[in-house]
Amino acid sequence: MPRGAAVVYRSFGAPDAEAVARRLLAAARARGLLLLIGQDAGLAARIGADGVHLPQRLAHRARPLKRAHPHWIVTAAAHSLAAARTPGPDAVVISAVFPSRSPSAGPPLGAVRLAALVRAAGRPAYALGGVNMKTARRLRDAGLIGLAAVEGLRA
């Protein structure tokens, strides 16, 4: 990953979440990467993470988090135009763009609908869902500030 890219750690309530997050933070710092903690602002604060990534249902918490931690990067998931317009997050992660094996992925938007949603949202946006080296090329003109990937990072 290039320097300045971010990693999102989603612990899903793992009992060793803090230990894992601290190891990830050390690895991220050593590589010039940022670490965002999924949903758990308390964990992000305890370990000194760079911010949080919120699920869509918690995007309304972005403003209070930014007030409490003005230096944090706060992103939120968005699966609709209304969600992409929710005030507060620094950026939204719009999904699913392409077919994905994620159990939470909805029907794919496709590159054209994604670009329209990004323009209508009027805020910085990343694309997620089925993004890999092949599909990323189709998103060049979508108005995104970046790409997010899970399986696309696997060799």
Coordinates of C-alpha atoms in Angstrom, one line a residue:
M1 CA 0.0 0.0 0.0
P2 CA 1.3 3.5 -0.7
R3 CA 2.4 5.8 2.1
G4 CA -0.5 7.8 3.4
A5 CA -3.1 5.1 2.7
A6 CA -5.3 4.0 5.5
V7 CA -6.1 0.6 7.0
V8 CA -9.4 0.0 8.8
Y9 CA -9.4 -2.5 11.7
R10 CA -12.8 -3.9 12.4
S11 CA -12.5 -6.0 15.6
F12 CA -16.1 -7.2 15.8
G13 CA -15.8 -7.4 19.6
A14 CA -12.7 -9.6 19.7
P15 CA -11.4 -10.1 23.2
D16 CA -7.8 -9.3 22.0
A17 CA -8.9 -6.2 20.0
E18 CA -6.7 -3.8 21.8
A19 CA -3.6 -5.9 21.5
V20 CA -4.2 -6.5 17.8
A21 CA -5.0 -2.8 17.2
R22 CA -1.7 -1.8 18.9
R23 CA 0.3 -4.2 16.7
L24 CA -1.5 -2.9 13.6
L25 CA -0.8 0.7 14.6
A26 CA 2.9 -0.1 15.0
A27 CA 3.0 -1.8 11.6
A28 CA 1.1 1.1 10.0
R29 CA 3.4 3.7 11.5
A30 CA 6.4 1.8 10.3
R31 CA 5.1 1.8 6.7
G32 CA 3.7 5.4 6.7
L33 CA 0.1 4.2 6.8
L34 CA -2.9 5.5 8.8
L35 CA -5.0 3.3 11.0
L36 CA -8.7 3.8 11.5
I37 CA -10.7 1.7 13.9
G38 CA -14.0 0.4 12.8
Q39 CA -16.9 1.7 14.9
D40 CA -15.0 1.6 18.3
A41 CA -14.1 5.2 19.2
G42 CA -13.0 4.1 22.7
L43 CA -10.5 1.7 21.2
A44 CA -9.3 4.3 18.7
A45 CA -8.7 6.8 21.6
R46 CA -6.9 4.3 23.8
I47 CA -4.4 3.3 21.2
G48 CA -3.9 6.7 19.5
A49 CA -5.3 5.7 16.2
D50 CA -5.7 8.2 13.4
G51 CA -9.5 8.0 13.5
V52 CA -12.6 5.9 13.0
H53 CA -14.7 4.3 10.3
L54 CA -18.4 4.2 11.1
P55 CA -21.0 1.8 9.7
Q56 CA -23.8 3.6 8.0
R57 CA -26.2 3.2 10.9
L58 CA -23.7 5.2 13.1
A59 CA -22.7 7.9 10.6
H60 CA -24.7 10.5 12.6
R61 CA -22.0 10.2 15.3
A62 CA -19.3 11.7 13.0
R63 CA -19.8 15.3 14.1
P64 CA -19.6 14.6 17.9
L65 CA -16.5 12.5 17.3
K66 CA -14.9 15.3 15.2
R67 CA -15.6 17.8 18.0
A68 CA -14.1 15.5 20.6
H69 CA -11.1 14.5 18.4
P70 CA -10.6 17.3 15.9
H71 CA -7.4 15.6 14.6
W72 CA -9.1 12.4 13.7
I73 CA -10.1 11.2 10.3
V74 CA -13.8 10.1 10.5
T75 CA -15.2 8.1 7.6
A76 CA -18.6 6.4 7.2
A77 CA -20.1 3.7 5.1
A78 CA -22.7 4.8 2.6
H79 CA -25.1 2.5 0.7
S80 CA -27.4 5.2 -0.6
L81 CA -27.4 8.8 -1.6
A82 CA -29.1 9.8 1.7
A83 CA -26.3 8.1 3.6
A84 CA -23.6 9.6 1.4
R85 CA -25.0 13.1 2.3
T86 CA -25.1 12.5 6.1
P87 CA -23.3 15.5 7.6
G88 CA -20.2 15.0 9.6
P89 CA -17.8 12.4 8.1
D90 CA -14.6 13.6 6.4
A91 CA -15.4 11.1 3.6
V92 CA -17.8 8.3 2.8
V93 CA -17.1 4.8 1.6
I94 CA -19.7 3.9 -1.0
S95 CA -20.5 0.2 -1.6
A96 CA -21.0 -2.1 -3.2
V97 CA -19.7 -1.0 -6.5
F98 CA -19.1 -4.3 -8.2
P99 CA -20.2 -7.9 -7.2
S100 CA -18.6 -8.8 -3.9
R101 CA -18.3 -12.0 -1.8
S102 CA -18.9 -9.9 1.3
P103 CA -22.0 -11.2 3.2
S104 CA -23.0 -7.5 3.8
A105 CA -22.7 -6.4 0.2
G106 CA -25.9 -5.3 -1.4
P107 CA -26.6 -5.3 -5.2
P108 CA -23.7 -3.7 -7.1
L109 CA -24.0 -0.1 -8.2
G110 CA -21.7 -0.3 -11.2
A111 CA -19.3 2.4 -12.3
V112 CA -21.9 4.7 -13.9
R113 CA -24.3 4.8 -11.0
L114 CA -21.4 5.2 -8.6
A115 CA -20.1 8.2 -10.5
A116 CA -23.6 9.8 -10.4
L117 CA -23.9 9.1 -6.6
V118 CA -20.5 10.6 -5.9
R119 CA -21.4 13.8 -7.9
A120 CA -24.8 14.0 -6.1
A121 CA -23.2 13.4 -2.7
G122 CA -20.9 16.4 -3.1
R123 CA -18.3 15.1 -0.7
P124 CA -15.1 13.1 -0.7
A125 CA -15.8 9.4 -1.5
Y126 CA -14.1 6.1 -1.8
A127 CA -15.4 3.0 -3.6
L128 CA -15.7 -0.4 -2.0
G129 CA -17.0 -3.7 -3.1
G130 CA -15.5 -5.9 -5.8
V131 CA -12.6 -3.4 -6.2
N132 CA -9.4 -5.0 -7.5
M133 CA -6.7 -4.2 -10.0
K134 CA -9.0 -5.0 -12.9
T135 CA -12.2 -3.3 -11.8
A136 CA -10.4 -0.2 -10.5
R137 CA -9.6 0.9 -14.0
R138 CA -13.3 1.4 -14.6
L139 CA -13.5 4.0 -11.8
R140 CA -10.9 6.5 -13.1
D141 CA -13.5 9.1 -14.0
A142 CA -16.0 8.5 -11.1
G143 CA -14.8 11.5 -9.1
L144 CA -13.5 9.4 -6.2
I145 CA -10.7 10.4 -3.9
G146 CA -9.6 6.8 -3.5
L147 CA -10.4 3.1 -3.5
A148 CA -11.1 0.7 -0.7
A149 CA -10.5 -3.0 -1.0
V150 CA -10.6 -6.2 1.0
E151 CA -10.1 -9.1 -1.4
G152 CA -8.5 -6.8 -4.0
L153 CA -5.4 -6.7 -1.8
R154 CA -4.9 -10.4 -1.8
A155 CA -2.3 -11.9 -4.0

